[in-house]
CSV table of C-alpha atoms and ligand atoms in Angstrom, one decimal:
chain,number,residue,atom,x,y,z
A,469,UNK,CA,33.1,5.1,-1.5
A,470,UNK,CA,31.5,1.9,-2.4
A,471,UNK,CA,27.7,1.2,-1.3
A,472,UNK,CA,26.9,-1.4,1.2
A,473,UNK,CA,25.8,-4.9,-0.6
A,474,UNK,CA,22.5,-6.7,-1.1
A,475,UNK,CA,22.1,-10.3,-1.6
A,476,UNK,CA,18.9,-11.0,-4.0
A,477,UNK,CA,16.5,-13.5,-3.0
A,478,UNK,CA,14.0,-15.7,-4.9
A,479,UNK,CA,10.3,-16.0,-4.9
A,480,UNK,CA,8.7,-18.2,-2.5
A,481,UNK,CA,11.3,-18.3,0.0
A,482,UNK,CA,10.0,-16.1,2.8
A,483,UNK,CA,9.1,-18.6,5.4
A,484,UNK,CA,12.8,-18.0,7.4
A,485,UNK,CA,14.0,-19.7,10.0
A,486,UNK,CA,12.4,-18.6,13.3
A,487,UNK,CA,15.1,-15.6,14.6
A,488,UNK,CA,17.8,-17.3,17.6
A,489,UNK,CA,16.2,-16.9,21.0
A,490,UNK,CA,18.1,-14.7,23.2
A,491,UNK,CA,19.2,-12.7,20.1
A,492,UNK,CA,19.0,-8.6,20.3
A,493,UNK,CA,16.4,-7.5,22.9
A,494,UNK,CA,13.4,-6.0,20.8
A,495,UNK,CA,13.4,-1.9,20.6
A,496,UNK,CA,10.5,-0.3,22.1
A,497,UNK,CA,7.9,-0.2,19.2
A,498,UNK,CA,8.9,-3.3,17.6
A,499,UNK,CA,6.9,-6.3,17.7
A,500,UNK,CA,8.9,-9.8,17.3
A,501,UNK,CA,6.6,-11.9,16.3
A,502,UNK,CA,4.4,-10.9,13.2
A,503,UNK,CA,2.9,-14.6,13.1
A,504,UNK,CA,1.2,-13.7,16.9
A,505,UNK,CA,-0.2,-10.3,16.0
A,506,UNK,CA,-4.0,-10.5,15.4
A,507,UNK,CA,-5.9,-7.3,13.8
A,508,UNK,CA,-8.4,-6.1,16.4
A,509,UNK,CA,-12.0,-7.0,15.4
A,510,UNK,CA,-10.7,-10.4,13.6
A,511,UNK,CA,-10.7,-12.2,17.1
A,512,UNK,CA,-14.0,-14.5,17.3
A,513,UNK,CA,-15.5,-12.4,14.7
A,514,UNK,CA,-17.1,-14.3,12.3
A,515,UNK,CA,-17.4,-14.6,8.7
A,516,UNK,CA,-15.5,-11.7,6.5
A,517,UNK,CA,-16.2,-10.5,3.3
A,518,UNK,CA,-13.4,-10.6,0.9
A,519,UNK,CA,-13.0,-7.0,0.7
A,520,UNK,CA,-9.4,-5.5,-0.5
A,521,UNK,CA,-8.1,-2.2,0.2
A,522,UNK,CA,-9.6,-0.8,-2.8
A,523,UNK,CA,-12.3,-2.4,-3.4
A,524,UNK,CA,-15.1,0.5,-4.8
A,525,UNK,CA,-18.1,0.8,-2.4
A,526,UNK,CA,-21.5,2.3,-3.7
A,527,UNK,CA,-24.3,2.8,-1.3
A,528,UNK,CA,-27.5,1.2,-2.5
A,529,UNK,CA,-30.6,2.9,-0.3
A,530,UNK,CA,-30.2,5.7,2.7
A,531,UNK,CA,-29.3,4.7,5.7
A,532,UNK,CA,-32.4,2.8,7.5
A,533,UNK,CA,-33.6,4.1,10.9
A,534,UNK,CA,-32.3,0.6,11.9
A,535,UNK,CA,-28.3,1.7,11.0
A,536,UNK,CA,-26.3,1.8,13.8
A,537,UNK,CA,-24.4,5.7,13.7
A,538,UNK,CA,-21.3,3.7,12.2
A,539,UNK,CA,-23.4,2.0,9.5
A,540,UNK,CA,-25.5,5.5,8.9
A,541,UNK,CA,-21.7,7.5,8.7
A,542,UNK,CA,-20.7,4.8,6.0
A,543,UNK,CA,-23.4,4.7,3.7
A,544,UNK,CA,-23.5,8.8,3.5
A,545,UNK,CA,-19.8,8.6,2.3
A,546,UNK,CA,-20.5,6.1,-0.1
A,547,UNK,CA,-23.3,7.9,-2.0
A,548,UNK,CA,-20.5,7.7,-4.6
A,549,UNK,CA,-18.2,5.2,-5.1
A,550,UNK,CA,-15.4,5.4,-2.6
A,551,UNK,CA,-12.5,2.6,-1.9
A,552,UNK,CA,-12.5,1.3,1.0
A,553,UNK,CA,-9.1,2.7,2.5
A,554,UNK,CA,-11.0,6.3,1.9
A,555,UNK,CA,-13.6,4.8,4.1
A,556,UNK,CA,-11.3,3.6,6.8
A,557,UNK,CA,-9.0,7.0,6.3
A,558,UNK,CA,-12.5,9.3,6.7
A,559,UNK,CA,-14.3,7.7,9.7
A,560,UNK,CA,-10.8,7.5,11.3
A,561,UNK,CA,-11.3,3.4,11.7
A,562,UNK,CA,-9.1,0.6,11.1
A,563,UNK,CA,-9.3,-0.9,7.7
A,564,UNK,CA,-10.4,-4.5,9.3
A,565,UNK,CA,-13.0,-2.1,11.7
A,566,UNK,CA,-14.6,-0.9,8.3
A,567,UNK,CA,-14.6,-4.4,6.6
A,568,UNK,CA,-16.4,-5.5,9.6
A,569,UNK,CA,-19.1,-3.1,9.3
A,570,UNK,CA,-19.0,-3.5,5.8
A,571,UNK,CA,-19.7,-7.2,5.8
A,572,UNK,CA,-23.1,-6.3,7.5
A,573,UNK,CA,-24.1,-3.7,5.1
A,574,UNK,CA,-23.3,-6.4,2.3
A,575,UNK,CA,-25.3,-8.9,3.8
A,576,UNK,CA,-28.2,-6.7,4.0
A,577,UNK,CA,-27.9,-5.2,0.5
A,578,UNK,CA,-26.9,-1.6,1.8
A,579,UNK,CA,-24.0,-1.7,-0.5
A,580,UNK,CA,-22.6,-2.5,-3.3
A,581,UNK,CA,-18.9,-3.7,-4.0
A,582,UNK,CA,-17.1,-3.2,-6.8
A,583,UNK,CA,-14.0,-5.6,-7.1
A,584,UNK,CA,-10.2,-4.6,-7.7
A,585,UNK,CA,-8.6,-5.6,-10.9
A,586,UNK,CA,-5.3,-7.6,-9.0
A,587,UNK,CA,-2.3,-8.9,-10.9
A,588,UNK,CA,-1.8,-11.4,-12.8
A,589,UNK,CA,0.4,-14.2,-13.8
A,590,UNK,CA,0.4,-12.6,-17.1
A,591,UNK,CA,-1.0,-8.8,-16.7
A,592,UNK,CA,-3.5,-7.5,-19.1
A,593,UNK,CA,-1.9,-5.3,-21.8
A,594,UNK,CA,-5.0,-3.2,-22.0
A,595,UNK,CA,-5.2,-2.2,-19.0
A,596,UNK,CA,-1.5,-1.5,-18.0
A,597,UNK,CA,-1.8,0.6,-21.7
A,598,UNK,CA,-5.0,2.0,-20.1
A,599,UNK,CA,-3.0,3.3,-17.0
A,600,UNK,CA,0.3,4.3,-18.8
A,601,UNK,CA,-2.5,6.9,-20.7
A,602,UNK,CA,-4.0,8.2,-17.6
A,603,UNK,CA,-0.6,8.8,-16.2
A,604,UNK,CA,0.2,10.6,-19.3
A,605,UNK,CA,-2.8,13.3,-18.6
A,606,UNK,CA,-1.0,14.1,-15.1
B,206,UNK,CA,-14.2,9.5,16.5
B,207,UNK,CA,-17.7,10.9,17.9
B,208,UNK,CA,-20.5,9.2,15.3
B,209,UNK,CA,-23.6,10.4,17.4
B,210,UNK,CA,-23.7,13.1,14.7
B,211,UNK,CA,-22.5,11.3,11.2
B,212,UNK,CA,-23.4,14.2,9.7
B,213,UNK,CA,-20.8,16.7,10.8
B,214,UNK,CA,-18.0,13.5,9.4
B,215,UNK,CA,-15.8,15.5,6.9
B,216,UNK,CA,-15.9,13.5,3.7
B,217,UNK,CA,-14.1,14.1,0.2
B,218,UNK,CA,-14.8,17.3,-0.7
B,219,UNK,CA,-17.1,17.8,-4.0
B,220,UNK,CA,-14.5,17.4,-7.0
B,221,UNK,CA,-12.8,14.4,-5.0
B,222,UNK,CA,-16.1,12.4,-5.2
B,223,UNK,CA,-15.7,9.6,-8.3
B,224,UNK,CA,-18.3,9.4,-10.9
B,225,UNK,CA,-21.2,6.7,-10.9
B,226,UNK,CA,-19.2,5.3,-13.5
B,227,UNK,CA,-15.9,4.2,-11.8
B,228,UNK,CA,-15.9,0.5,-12.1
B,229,UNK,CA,-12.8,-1.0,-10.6
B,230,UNK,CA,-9.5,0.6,-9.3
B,231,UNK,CA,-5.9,-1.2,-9.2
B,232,UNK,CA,-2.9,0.2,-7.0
B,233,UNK,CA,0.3,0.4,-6.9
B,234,UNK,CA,3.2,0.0,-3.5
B,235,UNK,CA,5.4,2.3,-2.6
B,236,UNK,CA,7.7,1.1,-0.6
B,237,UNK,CA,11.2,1.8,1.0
B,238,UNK,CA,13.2,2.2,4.4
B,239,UNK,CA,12.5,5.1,6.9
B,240,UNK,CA,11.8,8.8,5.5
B,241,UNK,CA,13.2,7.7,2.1
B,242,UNK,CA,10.2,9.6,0.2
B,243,UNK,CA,7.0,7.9,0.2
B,244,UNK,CA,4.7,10.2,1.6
B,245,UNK,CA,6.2,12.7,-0.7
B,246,UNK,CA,5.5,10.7,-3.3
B,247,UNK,CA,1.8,10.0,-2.8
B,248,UNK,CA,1.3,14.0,-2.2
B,249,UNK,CA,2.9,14.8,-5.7
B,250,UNK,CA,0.8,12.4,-7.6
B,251,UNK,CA,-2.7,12.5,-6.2
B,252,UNK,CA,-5.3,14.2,-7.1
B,253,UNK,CA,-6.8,14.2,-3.9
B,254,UNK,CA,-5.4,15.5,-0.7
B,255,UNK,CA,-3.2,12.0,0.9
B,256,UNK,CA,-5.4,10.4,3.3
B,257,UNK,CA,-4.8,7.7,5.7
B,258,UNK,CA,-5.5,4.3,6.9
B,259,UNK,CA,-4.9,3.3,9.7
B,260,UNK,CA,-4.5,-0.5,11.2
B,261,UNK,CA,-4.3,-1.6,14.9
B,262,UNK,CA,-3.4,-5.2,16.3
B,263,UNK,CA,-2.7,-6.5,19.3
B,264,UNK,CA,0.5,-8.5,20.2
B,265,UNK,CA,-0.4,-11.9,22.5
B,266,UNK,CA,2.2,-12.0,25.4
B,267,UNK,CA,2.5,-15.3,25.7
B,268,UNK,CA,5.3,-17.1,23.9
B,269,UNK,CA,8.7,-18.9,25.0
B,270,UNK,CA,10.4,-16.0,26.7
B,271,UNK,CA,7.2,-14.7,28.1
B,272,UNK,CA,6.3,-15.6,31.6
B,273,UNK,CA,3.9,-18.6,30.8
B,274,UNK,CA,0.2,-17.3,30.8
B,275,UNK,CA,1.1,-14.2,30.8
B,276,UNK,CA,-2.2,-12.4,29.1
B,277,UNK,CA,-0.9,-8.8,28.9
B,278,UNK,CA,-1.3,-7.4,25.2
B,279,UNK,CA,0.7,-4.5,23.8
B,280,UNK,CA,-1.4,-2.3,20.7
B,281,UNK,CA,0.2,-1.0,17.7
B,282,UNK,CA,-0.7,1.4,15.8
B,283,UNK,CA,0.4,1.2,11.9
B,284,UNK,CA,-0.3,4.3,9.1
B,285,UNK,CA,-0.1,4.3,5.9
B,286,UNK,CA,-0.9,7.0,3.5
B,287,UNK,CA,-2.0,7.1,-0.4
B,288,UNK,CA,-3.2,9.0,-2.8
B,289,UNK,CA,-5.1,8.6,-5.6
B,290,UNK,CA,-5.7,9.0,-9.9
B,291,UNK,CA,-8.4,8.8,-11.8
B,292,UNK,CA,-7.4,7.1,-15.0
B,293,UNK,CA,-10.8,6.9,-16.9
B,294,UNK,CA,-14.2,7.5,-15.5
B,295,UNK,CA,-14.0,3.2,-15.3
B,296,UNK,CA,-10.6,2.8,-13.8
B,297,UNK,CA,-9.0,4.3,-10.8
B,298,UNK,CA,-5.5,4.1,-9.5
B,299,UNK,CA,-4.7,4.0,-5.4
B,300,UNK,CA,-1.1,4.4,-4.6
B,301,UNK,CA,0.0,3.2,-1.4
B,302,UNK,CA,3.0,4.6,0.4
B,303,UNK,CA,3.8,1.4,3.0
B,304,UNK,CA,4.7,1.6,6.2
B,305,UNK,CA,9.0,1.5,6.7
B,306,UNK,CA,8.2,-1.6,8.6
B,307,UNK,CA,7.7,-4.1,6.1
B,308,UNK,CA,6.9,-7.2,9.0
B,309,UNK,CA,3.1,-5.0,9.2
B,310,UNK,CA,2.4,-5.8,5.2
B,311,UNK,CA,0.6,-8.8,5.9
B,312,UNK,CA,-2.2,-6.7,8.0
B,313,UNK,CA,-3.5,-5.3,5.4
B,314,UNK,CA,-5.3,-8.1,3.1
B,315,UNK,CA,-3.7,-8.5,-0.8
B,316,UNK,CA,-1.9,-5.1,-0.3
B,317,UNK,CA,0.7,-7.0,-2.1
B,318,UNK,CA,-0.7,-10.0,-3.5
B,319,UNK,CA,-3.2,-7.9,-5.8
B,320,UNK,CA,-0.7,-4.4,-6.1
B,321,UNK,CA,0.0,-4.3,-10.0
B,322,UNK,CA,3.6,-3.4,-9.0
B,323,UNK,CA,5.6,-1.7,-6.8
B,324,UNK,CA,8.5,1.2,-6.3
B,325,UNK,CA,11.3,0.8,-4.2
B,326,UNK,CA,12.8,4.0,-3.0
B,327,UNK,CA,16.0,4.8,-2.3
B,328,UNK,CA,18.3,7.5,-0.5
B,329,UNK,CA,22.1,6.7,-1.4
B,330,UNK,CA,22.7,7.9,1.8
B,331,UNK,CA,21.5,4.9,3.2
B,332,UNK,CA,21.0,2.2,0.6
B,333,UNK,CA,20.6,-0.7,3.0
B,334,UNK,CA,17.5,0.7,4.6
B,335,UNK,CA,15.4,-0.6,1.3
B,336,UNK,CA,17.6,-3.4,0.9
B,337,UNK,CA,14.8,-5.6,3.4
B,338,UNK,CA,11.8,-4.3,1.2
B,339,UNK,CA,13.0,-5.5,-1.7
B,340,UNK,CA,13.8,-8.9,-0.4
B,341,UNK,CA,10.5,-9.4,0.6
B,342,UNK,CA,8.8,-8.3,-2.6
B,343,UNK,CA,10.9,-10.8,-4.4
B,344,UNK,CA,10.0,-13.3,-2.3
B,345,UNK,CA,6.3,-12.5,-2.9
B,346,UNK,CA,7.2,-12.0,-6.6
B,347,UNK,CA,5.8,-8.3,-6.8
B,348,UNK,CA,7.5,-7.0,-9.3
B,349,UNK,CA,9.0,-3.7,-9.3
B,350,UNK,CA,11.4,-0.4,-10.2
B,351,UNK,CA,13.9,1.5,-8.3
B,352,UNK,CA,14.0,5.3,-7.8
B,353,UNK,CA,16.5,7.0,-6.5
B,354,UNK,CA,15.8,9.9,-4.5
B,355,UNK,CA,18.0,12.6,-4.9
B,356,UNK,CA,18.8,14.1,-2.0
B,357,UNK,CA,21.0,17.0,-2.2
B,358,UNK,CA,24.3,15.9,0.0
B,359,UNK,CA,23.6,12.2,-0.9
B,360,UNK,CA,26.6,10.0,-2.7
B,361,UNK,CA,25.8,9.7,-6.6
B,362,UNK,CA,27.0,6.4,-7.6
B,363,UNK,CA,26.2,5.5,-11.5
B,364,UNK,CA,23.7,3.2,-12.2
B,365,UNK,CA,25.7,-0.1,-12.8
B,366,UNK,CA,27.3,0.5,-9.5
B,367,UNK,CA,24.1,0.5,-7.8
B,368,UNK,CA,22.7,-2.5,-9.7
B,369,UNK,CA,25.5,-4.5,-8.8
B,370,UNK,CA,25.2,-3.3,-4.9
B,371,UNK,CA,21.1,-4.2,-5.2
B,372,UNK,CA,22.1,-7.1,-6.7
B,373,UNK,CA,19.5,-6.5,-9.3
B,374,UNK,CA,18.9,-8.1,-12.3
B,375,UNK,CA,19.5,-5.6,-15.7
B,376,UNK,CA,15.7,-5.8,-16.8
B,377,UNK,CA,14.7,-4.1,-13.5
B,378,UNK,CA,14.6,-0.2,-14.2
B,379,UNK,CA,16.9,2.2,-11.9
B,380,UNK,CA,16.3,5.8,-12.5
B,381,UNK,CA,16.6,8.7,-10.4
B,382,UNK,CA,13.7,10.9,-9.5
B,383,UNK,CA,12.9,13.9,-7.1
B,384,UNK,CA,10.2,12.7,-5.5
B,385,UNK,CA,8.7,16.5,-4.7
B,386,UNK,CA,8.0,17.0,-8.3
B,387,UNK,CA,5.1,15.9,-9.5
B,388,UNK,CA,6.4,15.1,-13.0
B,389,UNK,CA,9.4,13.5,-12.0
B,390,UNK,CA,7.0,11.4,-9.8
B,391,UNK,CA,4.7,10.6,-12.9
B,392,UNK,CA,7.9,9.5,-14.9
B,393,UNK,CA,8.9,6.4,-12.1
B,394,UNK,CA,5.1,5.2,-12.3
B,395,UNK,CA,5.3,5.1,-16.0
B,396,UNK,CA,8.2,3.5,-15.9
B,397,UNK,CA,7.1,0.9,-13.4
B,398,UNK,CA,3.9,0.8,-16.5
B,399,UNK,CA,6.3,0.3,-18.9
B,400,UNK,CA,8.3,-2.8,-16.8
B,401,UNK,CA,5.1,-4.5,-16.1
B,402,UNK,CA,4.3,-4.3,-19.9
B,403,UNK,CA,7.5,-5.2,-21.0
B,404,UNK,CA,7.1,-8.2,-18.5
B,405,UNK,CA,3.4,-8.8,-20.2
B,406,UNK,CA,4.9,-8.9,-23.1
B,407,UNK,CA,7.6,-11.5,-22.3
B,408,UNK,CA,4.9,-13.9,-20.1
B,409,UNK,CA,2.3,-13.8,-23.4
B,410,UNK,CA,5.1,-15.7,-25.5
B,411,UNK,CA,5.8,-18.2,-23.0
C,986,LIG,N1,15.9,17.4,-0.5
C,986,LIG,C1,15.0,16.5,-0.7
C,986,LIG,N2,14.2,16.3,0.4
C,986,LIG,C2,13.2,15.4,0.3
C,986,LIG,C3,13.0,14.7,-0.9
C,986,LIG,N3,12.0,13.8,-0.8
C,986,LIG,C4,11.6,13.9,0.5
C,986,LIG,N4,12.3,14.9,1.1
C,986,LIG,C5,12.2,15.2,2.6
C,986,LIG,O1,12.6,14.1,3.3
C,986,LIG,C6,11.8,13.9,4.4
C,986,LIG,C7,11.2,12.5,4.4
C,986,LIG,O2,10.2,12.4,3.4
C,986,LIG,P1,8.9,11.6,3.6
C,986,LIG,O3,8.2,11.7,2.3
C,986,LIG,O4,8.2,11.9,4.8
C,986,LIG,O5,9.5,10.1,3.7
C,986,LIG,P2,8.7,8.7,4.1
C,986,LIG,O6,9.4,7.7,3.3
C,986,LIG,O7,7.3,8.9,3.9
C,986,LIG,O8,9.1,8.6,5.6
C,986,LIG,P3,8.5,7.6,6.7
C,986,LIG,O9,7.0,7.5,6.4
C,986,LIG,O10,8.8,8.3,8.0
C,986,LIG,O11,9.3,6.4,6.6
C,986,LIG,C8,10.7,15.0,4.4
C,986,LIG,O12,11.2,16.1,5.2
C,986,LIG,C9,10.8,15.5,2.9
C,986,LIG,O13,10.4,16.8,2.8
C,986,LIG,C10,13.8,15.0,-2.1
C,986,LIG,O14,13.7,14.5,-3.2
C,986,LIG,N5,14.8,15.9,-1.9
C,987,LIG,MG1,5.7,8.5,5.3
């Protein structure tokens, strides 16, 4: 039995041509158009921090009596540094729900973000020797 | 969620918390077509319990084969699950097992753009179910590793077969793993560590 064939493709070509109208119906549960999907809470919302998946977030004060019980939830989590997906996966809310909230808790100095390390062009030896060493301990 | 009481919110239990210390966490994609492994994969590894984040959008009904004007909107609900492992009491590692439907990726800001790397998993049952994964990650320029889930009744091609079918280059690493064992688990990310390195190493002399 031979396996069914892929075709490779390169970097940088992922705009494609938009799919034929009046090709295959849609299934139920699929959406056809990724380009007109809009997260909920990023319509008219304004400014968002730049906060990624697993950036670390560290509470800076308790909750104020002024925290809304979202806000108040948050910050208890956070006593200790927690990513930001935990956050979202914990209070059951979107990720984009929690950035939202988090923005406001930045602004006000409620928290503290910690910054991912993302890839690079060239990836930092160290640190991929760094992670080949923790995996090691598992 | 009720949040009139934050108090009663479940959070990570005592010996999931991170210490003061933890500085800065990377991740890693696991990706691949429908029930190929991933959630497996994050429950081997972590050292926490998998958790889950969740992302909702809504879909604007209007568009060419719409009725015109047309403001009804449908919601979707997308999961994804990952785990976690603490590398030093600096560095932290998130693994992300991504949703089947690779069109929802861009929902979730840098998932991919900032992921160090990424596994493709495979069932040889049905190869062409990752073959759209890997497409895309090469278009983004994420580089990655294949595993190939062994299921027990699945074909077993050998390696150069499969390359050729992928259509993959012969610096990208094919191995087979069982994805329900943490070890074997353990073994695809260090070699996905040891690609990324080898790639490092390559990029520093150019
Ligand atoms: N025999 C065998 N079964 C496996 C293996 N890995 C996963 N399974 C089973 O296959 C099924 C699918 O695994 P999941 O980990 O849920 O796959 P997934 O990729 O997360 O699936 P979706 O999220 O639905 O796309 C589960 O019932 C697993 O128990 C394996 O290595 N061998
Ligand atoms: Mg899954």
């Amino acid at each position: 039995m031979t396996p069914p064939q892929r075709q490779r493709r390169s970097p940088g070509s992922d705009r494609p041509a938009a799919p034929a109208p009046g090709g295959a119906p849609a299934k139920e549960g699929e959406v056809r158009n990724p380009e007109r999907l809009f997260v909920i809470g990023g319509e008219g919302g304004g400014e968002r921090a730049d906060i990624d998946l697993v950036t670390l977030i560290v509470a800076r004060a308790d909750p104020p009596v002024s925290a809304t019980p979202e806000q108040a939830a948050l910050l208890r989590l956070c006593a200790a540094p927690l990513s930001v997906a935990e956050l979202s996966a914990y209070l059951s809310l979107p990720f984009s729900v929690v950035t939202v909230l988090l923005t406001d808790l930045l602004a006000s100095e409620l928290v503290q973000a910690r910054a991912p390390i993302v890839r690079q062009k060239v990836a930092d030896r160290n640190l991929l020797e760094a992670v080949m060493h923790g995996l090691q301990k598992l | 969620m009720d949040f009139k009481n934050s108090d009663t919110i479940p959070g990570p239990r005592t010996e999931d918390r991170l210490p003061h210390t933890a500085e800065a966490a990377v991740k890693i994609v696991i990706v691949g077509g429908f029930g190929v492994g991933k959630t497996t994969m994050v429950g081997s590894v972590s050292e926490i319990r998998p958790l889950t984040t969740e992302e909702t959008m809504t879909q604007a009904g209007i568009g060419v084969d719409d009725n015109y004007g047309s403001p009804s909107k449908t919601a979707t609900t997308v999961a994804m699950d990952f785990g976690r492992i603490s590398i030093t009491d600096e560095l932290v590692l998130y693994l992300f097992g991504t949703p089947g439907q690779e069109r929802f990726w861009f929902l979730w800001n840098g998932l991919f753009e900032g992921a160090l790397g990424a596994v493709v998993l495979v069932d040889t049952r049905r190869l062409e179910v990752s073959f759209d994964v890997m497409g895309r990650l090469e278009e983004r320029g994420v580089p990655f590793v294949v595993a190939v889930n062994t299921f027990p009744d699945a074909p077993r091609y050998p390696v150069a077969e499969l390359r050729t079918a992928l259509d993959l280059p012969e610096e990208i690493p094919i191995l087979d793993c069982d994805v329900r064992r943490r070890a074997s688990s353990r073994d695809v990310l260090m070699t996905l560590m040891r690609f990324l390195h080898s790639l490092a190493m390559k990029g520093a002399l150019t």
